[in-house]
Short mmCIF file of C-alpha atoms and ligand atoms in Angstrom, two decimals:
data_model
loop_
_atom_site.label_atom_id
_atom_site.label_comp_id
_atom_site.label_asym_id
_atom_site.label_seq_id
_atom_site.Cartn_x
_atom_site.Cartn_y
_atom_site.Cartn_z
CA MET G 1 215.76 118.99 87.91
CA PHE G 2 214.79 116.64 90.69
CA LYS G 3 214.38 117.81 94.28
CA LYS G 4 215.94 114.67 95.70
CA VAL G 5 217.08 111.37 94.19
CA LEU G 6 216.83 108.03 95.98
CA ILE G 7 219.42 105.49 94.86
CA ALA G 8 217.91 102.01 94.97
CA ASN G 9 221.18 100.12 94.86
CA ARG G 10 224.42 99.47 96.72
CA GLY G 11 228.18 99.19 96.19
CA GLU G 12 230.16 100.95 93.52
CA ILE G 13 227.16 101.83 91.35
CA ALA G 14 225.32 103.56 94.21
CA LEU G 15 228.45 105.66 94.72
CA ARG G 16 228.72 106.35 91.00
CA ILE G 17 225.15 107.69 90.87
CA LEU G 18 225.68 109.68 94.05
CA ARG G 19 228.67 111.41 92.49
CA ALA G 20 226.67 112.55 89.46
CA CYS G 21 223.86 113.83 91.71
CA LYS G 22 226.34 115.78 93.85
CA GLU G 23 227.87 117.44 90.81
CA LEU G 24 224.38 118.47 89.70
CA GLY G 25 223.57 119.75 93.19
CA ILE G 26 220.81 117.18 93.76
CA PRO G 27 220.41 115.89 97.35
CA THR G 28 220.61 112.10 97.62
CA VAL G 29 219.02 109.36 99.67
CA ALA G 30 220.83 106.05 100.15
CA VAL G 31 218.87 102.95 101.03
CA HIS G 32 220.58 99.99 102.61
CA SER G 33 220.10 96.62 104.22
CA THR G 34 221.20 95.94 107.79
CA ALA G 35 224.34 94.32 106.30
CA ASP G 36 225.31 97.58 104.58
CA GLU G 37 225.14 100.03 107.47
CA SER G 38 228.81 100.93 107.12
CA ALA G 39 228.85 101.03 103.31
CA MET G 40 230.39 104.04 101.60
CA HIS G 41 227.23 104.96 99.68
CA VAL G 42 225.42 105.25 103.01
CA ARG G 43 228.18 107.43 104.45
CA LEU G 44 228.32 109.80 101.49
CA ALA G 45 224.61 110.27 100.83
CA ASP G 46 222.79 113.23 102.35
CA GLU G 47 220.27 110.91 103.98
CA SER G 48 219.97 107.17 104.41
CA VAL G 49 217.18 104.76 105.19
CA CYS G 50 217.50 101.15 106.29
CA ILE G 51 215.07 99.11 104.20
CA GLY G 52 215.43 95.63 105.61
CA PRO G 53 217.52 92.57 106.46
CA PRO G 54 220.51 91.39 104.35
CA ALA G 55 218.68 89.19 101.82
CA SER G 56 218.14 91.21 98.62
CA LYS G 57 214.51 90.13 98.32
CA ASP G 58 213.80 91.72 101.70
CA SER G 59 215.79 94.92 101.10
CA TYR G 60 217.12 96.03 97.70
CA LEU G 61 214.22 94.28 95.94
CA ASN G 62 211.63 95.31 98.50
CA ILE G 63 209.50 97.76 96.51
CA HIS G 64 207.22 98.53 99.45
CA GLU G 65 210.12 99.59 101.70
CA ILE G 66 211.76 101.60 98.93
CA LEU G 67 208.51 103.47 98.32
CA ALA G 68 208.23 104.15 102.04
CA ALA G 69 211.79 105.52 102.03
CA CYS G 70 210.77 107.92 99.22
CA GLU G 71 207.79 109.05 101.22
CA ILE G 72 209.79 109.63 104.41
CA THR G 73 212.54 111.57 102.67
CA GLY G 74 210.52 113.34 99.98
CA ALA G 75 212.58 111.91 97.11
CA ASP G 76 210.87 112.56 93.78
CA ALA G 77 212.99 110.24 91.63
CA ILE G 78 214.69 106.85 91.90
CA HIS G 79 217.82 105.73 90.13
CA PRO G 80 217.87 101.92 90.11
CA GLY G 81 221.51 101.43 88.99
CA TYR G 82 222.02 98.01 87.40
CA GLY G 83 220.73 94.65 88.63
CA PHE G 84 218.11 94.63 91.41
CA LEU G 85 215.04 96.60 90.18
CA SER G 86 216.68 98.26 87.17
CA GLU G 87 214.88 96.17 84.56
CA ASN G 88 211.68 95.56 86.47
CA ALA G 89 208.83 97.02 84.39
CA LYS G 90 206.36 96.58 87.23
CA PHE G 91 208.56 98.72 89.49
CA ALA G 92 208.61 101.45 86.81
CA ASP G 93 204.78 101.22 86.62
CA ILE G 94 204.39 101.45 90.39
CA LEU G 95 206.64 104.50 90.60
CA LYS G 96 204.57 106.20 87.93
CA GLU G 97 201.40 105.54 89.92
CA HIS G 98 203.09 107.19 92.91
CA ASP G 99 204.28 110.18 90.92
CA ILE G 100 207.92 109.27 91.43
CA THR G 101 210.20 109.40 88.40
CA PHE G 102 211.94 106.18 87.43
CA ILE G 103 215.34 107.19 86.06
CA GLY G 104 215.29 104.88 83.09
CA PRO G 105 213.18 104.10 80.04
CA SER G 106 209.40 103.61 79.95
CA ALA G 107 207.94 100.47 81.51
CA ASP G 108 206.82 99.42 78.02
CA HIS G 109 210.34 99.53 76.64
CA ILE G 110 211.67 97.59 79.62
CA ARG G 111 208.96 95.00 79.04
CA VAL G 112 209.63 94.61 75.32
CA MET G 113 213.39 94.24 75.78
CA GLY G 114 212.97 92.01 78.84
CA ASP G 115 211.36 89.38 76.67
CA LYS G 116 214.17 88.31 74.41
CA ILE G 117 211.86 86.95 71.72
CA GLU G 118 209.92 90.20 71.55
CA ALA G 119 213.18 92.15 71.74
CA LYS G 120 214.59 90.29 68.78
CA ASN G 121 211.47 90.80 66.69
CA THR G 122 211.46 94.50 67.62
CA ALA G 123 215.14 94.82 66.70
CA LYS G 124 214.47 93.19 63.34
CA ARG G 125 211.63 95.60 62.67
CA LEU G 126 213.89 98.54 63.51
CA GLY G 127 216.50 97.47 60.97
CA ILE G 128 218.97 95.89 63.39
CA PRO G 129 220.66 92.69 62.11
CA VAL G 130 219.78 89.67 64.29
CA VAL G 131 221.10 86.11 64.75
CA PRO G 132 219.21 83.75 62.41
CA GLY G 133 216.77 81.61 64.39
CA SER G 134 213.17 80.93 65.37
CA ASP G 135 210.67 83.80 65.16
CA GLY G 136 209.01 82.86 68.42
CA ALA G 137 209.05 80.42 71.31
CA ILE G 138 209.72 76.74 70.55
CA THR G 139 207.98 74.03 72.52
CA GLU G 140 207.96 70.98 70.23
CA ASP G 141 210.89 68.78 69.24
CA THR G 142 209.73 68.65 65.63
CA GLU G 143 209.67 72.42 65.37
CA ALA G 144 213.08 72.70 67.01
CA LYS G 145 214.47 70.20 64.52
CA ARG G 146 212.90 72.02 61.58
CA VAL G 147 214.32 75.43 62.61
CA ALA G 148 217.73 73.96 63.42
CA ALA G 149 217.92 72.19 60.06
CA GLU G 150 217.02 75.45 58.35
CA ILE G 151 219.66 77.58 60.09
CA GLY G 152 222.23 74.79 60.41
CA TYR G 153 223.96 73.24 63.44
CA PRO G 154 225.26 74.05 65.99
CA VAL G 155 222.32 75.93 67.50
CA ILE G 156 221.79 77.53 70.89
CA ILE G 157 218.56 77.33 72.88
CA LYS G 158 217.99 80.42 74.99
CA ALA G 159 215.45 81.42 77.62
CA ALA G 160 213.11 84.25 76.56
CA SER G 161 213.30 85.66 80.08
CA GLY G 162 216.98 84.81 80.50
CA GLY G 163 219.68 86.98 81.95
CA GLY G 164 223.08 86.88 83.56
CA GLY G 165 224.28 84.31 81.07
CA ARG G 166 221.98 81.62 82.45
CA GLY G 167 219.49 79.35 80.73
CA MET G 168 221.38 78.60 77.51
CA LYS G 169 222.01 75.20 75.93
CA VAL G 170 224.00 74.37 72.82
CA ALA G 171 222.96 71.53 70.51
CA LEU G 172 225.67 70.33 68.15
CA ASN G 173 223.45 68.07 66.05
CA GLU G 174 219.96 66.66 65.64
CA ALA G 175 220.70 63.82 68.06
CA SER G 176 221.17 66.24 70.95
CA ILE G 177 218.46 68.81 70.25
CA SER G 178 215.55 67.17 72.07
CA GLU G 179 217.51 66.87 75.27
CA ALA G 180 218.87 70.42 74.96
CA LEU G 181 215.34 71.74 74.43
CA HIS G 182 213.94 69.95 77.46
CA THR G 183 216.81 70.89 79.76
CA ALA G 184 216.71 74.51 78.61
CA ARG G 185 212.95 74.70 79.20
CA SER G 186 213.03 73.20 82.66
CA GLU G 187 216.03 75.30 83.69
CA ALA G 188 214.39 78.45 82.35
CA GLY G 189 211.16 77.64 84.19
CA ALA G 190 213.00 77.08 87.45
CA ALA G 191 215.29 80.12 87.16
CA PHE G 192 212.98 82.71 85.60
CA GLY G 193 209.46 81.42 86.19
CA ASP G 194 208.95 81.31 82.41
CA ASP G 195 209.87 78.25 80.37
CA ALA G 196 209.64 79.96 76.97
CA VAL G 197 212.79 79.30 74.94
CA TYR G 198 213.89 80.11 71.42
CA ILE G 199 216.53 78.84 69.04
CA GLU G 200 219.27 80.66 67.24
CA LYS G 201 222.36 79.84 65.29
CA TYR G 202 225.30 79.21 67.59
CA LEU G 203 228.13 81.40 66.44
CA SER G 204 231.36 79.52 67.03
CA THR G 205 234.01 82.24 67.44
CA PRO G 206 232.24 85.59 67.82
CA ARG G 207 233.25 88.68 69.69
CA HIS G 208 230.76 90.41 71.99
CA ILE G 209 230.45 94.00 70.83
CA GLU G 210 227.80 96.33 72.24
CA VAL G 211 226.73 99.85 71.37
CA GLN G 212 225.92 102.47 74.00
CA VAL G 213 222.85 104.49 73.09
CA MET G 214 220.93 107.32 74.67
CA GLY G 215 217.44 108.54 73.73
CA ASP G 216 215.55 111.67 74.74
CA GLY G 217 212.15 109.98 74.73
CA LYS G 218 210.91 112.34 72.03
CA GLY G 219 212.36 110.66 68.97
CA GLY G 220 215.87 111.97 69.45
CA GLY G 221 218.67 109.46 69.95
CA ILE G 222 222.41 109.06 69.66
CA HIS G 223 225.06 106.38 69.94
CA LEU G 224 228.27 106.71 71.92
CA GLY G 225 230.40 104.12 70.21
CA GLU G 226 230.95 100.51 71.09
CA ARG G 227 232.47 98.39 73.84
CA ASP G 228 234.12 95.05 73.30
CA CYS G 229 233.19 92.64 76.09
CA SER G 230 234.50 89.43 74.58
CA LEU G 231 236.52 88.43 77.63
CA GLN G 232 233.91 86.37 79.47
CA ARG G 233 233.72 83.58 82.01
CA ARG G 234 230.45 81.64 82.12
CA HIS G 235 228.92 84.26 79.80
CA GLN G 236 229.79 86.97 82.32
CA LYS G 237 232.00 89.88 81.34
CA VAL G 238 235.40 90.09 83.02
CA LEU G 239 237.29 92.81 81.15
CA GLU G 240 235.91 95.31 78.66
CA GLU G 241 237.50 97.71 76.24
CA ALA G 242 236.44 100.62 74.09
CA THR G 243 236.89 100.94 71.23
CA SER G 244 236.79 97.35 69.95
CA PRO G 245 240.13 96.16 68.54
CA ALA G 246 238.11 94.43 65.81
CA LEU G 247 236.32 97.45 64.35
CA ASP G 248 237.50 100.20 62.07
CA GLU G 249 236.01 103.67 61.84
CA ALA G 250 233.67 102.75 58.96
CA GLY G 251 232.36 99.69 60.82
CA ARG G 252 231.86 101.77 63.96
CA GLN G 253 229.91 104.44 62.09
CA LYS G 254 227.75 101.89 60.33
CA ILE G 255 226.57 99.98 63.41
CA GLY G 256 226.37 103.19 65.44
CA ASP G 257 224.05 104.78 62.89
CA ILE G 258 221.84 101.68 62.79
CA CYS G 259 221.53 101.75 66.60
CA ALA G 260 220.91 105.49 66.83
CA LYS G 261 218.14 105.22 64.20
CA ALA G 262 216.59 102.30 66.06
CA ILE G 263 216.53 104.31 69.29
CA GLN G 264 214.88 107.21 67.49
CA GLY G 265 212.34 104.85 65.92
CA LEU G 266 211.54 103.39 69.31
CA GLY G 267 211.18 106.80 70.98
CA TYR G 268 213.48 105.39 73.66
CA SER G 269 214.25 107.42 76.75
CA GLY G 270 217.54 107.31 78.68
CA ALA G 271 220.58 105.06 78.50
CA GLY G 272 220.59 101.67 76.87
CA THR G 273 222.94 99.12 75.37
CA ILE G 274 222.35 97.16 72.21
CA GLU G 275 224.35 93.95 72.42
CA PHE G 276 225.70 92.06 69.44
CA LEU G 277 227.78 89.08 68.62
CA TRP G 278 230.22 89.93 65.84
CA GLU G 279 231.72 87.35 63.53
CA ASN G 280 233.49 87.72 60.18
CA GLY G 281 232.66 91.39 59.98
CA GLU G 282 228.91 90.91 60.60
CA PHE G 283 226.85 92.09 63.58
CA TYR G 284 224.11 89.92 65.09
CA PHE G 285 221.79 91.42 67.73
CA ILE G 286 221.41 89.33 70.89
CA GLU G 287 219.67 91.64 73.35
CA MET G 288 219.13 95.18 74.55
CA ASN G 289 219.77 96.20 78.14
CA THR G 290 217.50 99.04 79.21
CA ARG G 291 219.72 100.41 81.95
CA LEU G 292 223.17 101.68 82.83
CA GLN G 293 225.76 98.92 82.49
CA VAL G 294 228.61 97.91 84.74
CA GLU G 295 231.06 98.72 81.96
CA HIS G 296 229.67 102.20 81.15
CA PRO G 297 232.80 104.02 82.44
CA ILE G 298 234.95 103.00 79.45
CA THR G 299 232.48 104.82 77.20
CA GLU G 300 232.64 107.83 79.51
CA MET G 301 236.44 107.82 79.29
CA ILE G 302 236.59 107.80 75.48
CA THR G 303 233.74 110.31 75.05
CA ARG G 304 234.21 112.42 78.22
CA ILE G 305 230.41 112.35 78.58
CA ASP G 306 228.94 111.59 81.99
CA LEU G 307 226.28 108.98 81.24
CA VAL G 308 224.60 109.20 84.63
CA THR G 309 224.26 112.97 84.32
CA GLU G 310 222.65 112.46 80.92
CA GLN G 311 220.27 109.88 82.43
CA LEU G 312 219.28 112.35 85.13
CA ARG G 313 218.83 115.13 82.59
CA VAL G 314 216.64 113.05 80.29
CA ALA G 315 214.49 111.65 83.11
CA SER G 316 213.92 115.12 84.57
CA GLY G 317 212.86 116.54 81.21
CA ALA G 318 215.96 118.72 80.77
CA GLY G 319 216.96 116.78 77.64
CA MET G 320 220.36 115.50 76.61
CA SER G 321 223.28 117.93 76.78
CA VAL G 322 224.93 116.37 73.73
CA LYS G 323 224.05 115.82 70.08
CA GLN G 324 225.55 113.14 67.85
CA GLU G 325 228.18 115.54 66.52
CA ASP G 326 229.33 116.26 70.09
CA VAL G 327 230.26 112.62 70.61
CA ILE G 328 233.94 112.58 69.70
CA ILE G 329 235.82 109.41 70.55
CA THR G 330 239.41 109.85 71.67
CA GLY G 331 241.88 107.24 72.81
CA HIS G 332 241.27 103.85 74.32
CA ALA G 333 239.85 102.64 77.64
CA ILE G 334 239.91 99.29 79.44
CA GLU G 335 237.96 98.19 82.52
CA CYS G 336 238.81 95.28 84.84
CA ARG G 337 236.05 94.00 87.11
CA ILE G 338 237.68 93.38 90.46
CA ASN G 339 235.77 90.67 92.30
CA ALA G 340 236.21 89.46 95.87
CA GLU G 341 236.89 85.97 94.57
CA HIS G 342 239.78 83.56 94.42
CA PRO G 343 241.62 84.39 91.13
CA LYS G 344 241.77 80.74 90.04
CA THR G 345 238.75 79.01 91.56
CA PHE G 346 236.46 82.07 91.56
CA VAL G 347 235.11 81.04 94.94
CA PRO G 348 233.69 84.18 96.65
CA SER G 349 235.92 85.65 99.33
CA PRO G 350 233.92 87.96 101.59
CA GLY G 351 235.63 89.34 104.70
CA THR G 352 237.47 92.37 106.02
CA ILE G 353 239.84 94.39 103.85
CA SER G 354 242.87 94.79 106.10
CA TYR G 355 244.81 97.06 103.76
CA TYR G 356 243.63 99.00 100.72
CA HIS G 357 245.65 101.07 98.33
CA PRO G 358 244.01 101.97 95.00
CA PRO G 359 246.16 103.09 92.07
CA GLY G 360 246.17 106.67 90.80
CA GLY G 361 247.85 108.90 88.27
CA LEU G 362 246.94 110.17 84.82
CA GLY G 363 244.12 108.28 83.12
CA VAL G 364 243.36 105.98 86.07
CA ARG G 365 239.87 105.73 87.56
CA VAL G 366 238.73 103.41 90.33
CA ASP G 367 234.99 103.04 90.85
CA SER G 368 234.58 101.29 94.17
CA GLY G 369 232.80 101.63 97.48
CA VAL G 370 235.35 99.72 99.55
CA TYR G 371 237.91 101.09 101.98
CA GLN G 372 240.49 99.83 104.48
CA GLY G 373 238.70 98.08 107.32
CA TYR G 374 235.52 97.55 105.25
CA LYS G 375 233.86 94.20 105.80
CA ILE G 376 232.50 92.75 102.55
CA PRO G 377 229.18 91.09 103.36
CA PRO G 378 228.61 87.61 101.91
CA TYR G 379 225.08 88.29 100.65
CA TYR G 380 225.65 90.13 97.38
CA ASP G 381 227.46 90.12 94.07
CA SER G 382 231.22 89.77 94.50
CA LEU G 383 232.11 92.84 92.40
CA ILE G 384 233.98 95.17 94.75
CA GLY G 385 235.35 97.66 92.30
CA LYS G 386 236.29 98.52 88.77
CA LEU G 387 239.67 99.67 87.56
CA ILE G 388 239.27 101.83 84.48
CA VAL G 389 242.23 103.12 82.52
CA HIS G 390 242.30 105.57 79.63
CA ALA G 391 245.16 106.52 77.31
CA ARG G 392 245.73 107.88 73.82
CA THR G 393 246.25 104.50 72.17
CA ARG G 394 245.47 100.88 73.01
CA GLU G 395 249.15 100.19 73.50
CA GLU G 396 249.54 103.06 75.98
CA CYS G 397 246.34 101.97 77.68
CA LEU G 398 247.68 98.44 78.26
CA ALA G 399 250.95 99.84 79.62
CA ARG G 400 249.03 102.11 81.97
CA LEU G 401 246.80 99.22 83.04
CA ARG G 402 249.85 97.07 83.85
CA ARG G 403 251.25 99.89 85.95
CA ALA G 404 247.93 100.51 87.73
CA LEU G 405 247.42 96.81 88.47
CA ASP G 406 250.88 96.69 90.03
CA GLU G 407 249.97 99.57 92.33
CA PHE G 408 246.61 98.13 93.41
CA VAL G 409 246.74 96.48 96.85
CA VAL G 410 243.73 94.81 98.46
CA ASP G 411 244.74 92.69 101.46
CA GLY G 412 242.72 90.51 103.80
CA ILE G 413 240.57 88.90 101.10
CA GLU G 414 241.16 87.18 97.77
CA THR G 415 240.53 89.25 94.64
CA THR G 416 240.73 88.70 90.90
CA LEU G 417 243.59 91.24 90.60
CA PRO G 418 246.22 88.48 89.98
CA LEU G 419 244.16 87.20 87.03
CA PHE G 420 244.27 90.63 85.38
CA ARG G 421 248.01 90.93 86.00
CA ASP G 422 248.42 87.71 84.00
CA LEU G 423 245.99 88.72 81.29
CA VAL G 424 247.62 92.06 80.46
CA THR G 425 250.90 90.38 79.54
CA ASN G 426 249.30 87.72 77.36
CA PRO G 427 250.16 87.99 73.63
CA ASP G 428 246.54 87.45 72.49
CA ILE G 429 245.26 90.18 74.79
CA ILE G 430 248.04 92.49 73.67
CA ALA G 431 247.18 91.74 70.04
CA GLY G 432 243.44 92.10 70.74
CA THR G 433 242.74 88.80 68.97
CA TYR G 434 240.36 87.10 71.37
CA ASP G 435 236.78 85.88 71.03
CA ILE G 436 234.10 85.07 73.65
CA HIS G 437 235.61 81.62 74.33
CA TRP G 438 239.19 82.75 74.73
CA LEU G 439 239.12 83.29 78.51
CA GLU G 440 237.50 79.93 79.31
CA LYS G 441 240.16 78.16 77.24
CA TYR G 442 242.90 80.20 78.89
CA LEU G 443 241.60 79.38 82.38
CA ALA G 444 241.31 75.69 81.51
CA SER G 445 244.91 75.66 80.25
CA LYS G 446 246.11 77.31 83.49
CA ALA G 447 244.21 74.78 85.59
CA ASP G 448 246.09 71.83 84.02
P1 ADP C 501 222.20 87.16 78.99
O1 ADP C 501 221.05 88.09 78.98
O2 ADP C 501 221.97 85.96 79.86
O3 ADP C 501 223.52 87.85 79.27
P2 ADP C 501 222.82 87.11 76.11
O4 ADP C 501 221.84 86.83 75.06
O5 ADP C 501 223.27 88.52 76.26
O6 ADP C 501 222.29 86.53 77.51
O7 ADP C 501 224.09 86.21 75.88
C1 ADP C 501 225.13 86.16 76.80
C2 ADP C 501 226.34 85.49 76.19
O8 ADP C 501 226.01 84.16 75.74
C3 ADP C 501 226.90 86.17 74.97
O9 ADP C 501 227.77 87.24 75.28
C4 ADP C 501 227.64 85.00 74.32
O10 ADP C 501 228.82 84.73 75.02
C5 ADP C 501 226.69 83.83 74.55
N1 ADP C 501 225.73 83.68 73.43
C6 ADP C 501 224.47 84.15 73.37
N2 ADP C 501 223.89 83.88 72.16
C7 ADP C 501 224.81 83.22 71.44
C8 ADP C 501 224.84 82.66 70.10
N3 ADP C 501 223.80 82.75 69.28
N4 ADP C 501 225.98 82.06 69.68
C9 ADP C 501 227.06 81.97 70.51
N5 ADP C 501 227.10 82.45 71.76
C10 ADP C 501 226.00 83.07 72.24
#
């Protein structure tokens, strides 16, 4: 195992990683910006190093400072969490050169999956069903029109280097495709420094279903069931559940097996998520995330497997502690992403938490780094915590979630808690009959 792990992240995920390290008896190093001096991950780590001013580019993305922190503390591995440097292949390369283990997949796998066109072609080769569309980047109007006519309108134009739900444009018909192509290209160029875009069929009412996978880097690989992340706002996940209300056991097995085989074929190492859109019983690959995801706890709840521990084991060469037959799914789990945002306008609401009372009781987990008196800095993502609830059935899980949301008090700032309190009493949510557009429509109807 590692001598010491440096956690190159902040907030709830830094704490999450720290907890796994502590249980494994691995000393931890927290890094932080000057804005995060009083953060919980800094308080709970064995050592901490300030790596720069508030702006992420000068601190949490500052590879030079992070390397220096490793050198000062003698950390021999880095866990990147999600976001920041977690899917930066160059960072993984640099760590290798410095003999520091990157707790994640190989730089090559990050690179392949980071380019969505290459990712899609790789997925296809590995036997994963993909959304019909162009084989490569599209630059010319004529080509865009030809592909779109072939797959049928509407189509969506997506950035090859896209992420975070940005850089996507829908074209409903041939009249709008040229404009969509040009806007998508210029937006992609500005946002990602790469104007390569591709076209795929726009699925009108899909669900977002993703499969958690884990590989040992030696050709071994398993899946840990799926998560349904169809409740989205601006292509960003808001609430996730596992298992998916739309899948039955046979469907789960089928897609799980396809994903596990793909991971084996790839020789993938560590945790990953294969994301699909699902419509009329069919799965369509959209991308693979080569890191731990925000919503990983719901998988942990239904499998009772600690995904961060498994990441640490694989990266250190100890191998996975579980085989496919050890992955037994029980019950249902739901996660709500609690953001420091106004629940209706979604305007960020940084500031001091004057009173904080998290819920508890059987089957309730709160992953958060905040506490009473904590001042949320304005510089970072507004996610301040995740409420995760597990129960034997989906119905029990929703009842427990309602109860837990009622108990949760965060005063002094606005949070999205009221939104979730509304959602969990909505008939469509209770029935589980929602697609990726449901939440936007719901929010629009509430705004009237
Ligand atoms: P990102 O990396 O930016 O998150 P994804 O490819 O994962 O991009 O897509 C994010 C979201 O965009 C999906 O969950 C879905 O809501 C929407 N989306 C992407 N591709 C399609 C498509 N072909 N048809 C309909 N919606 C899509």
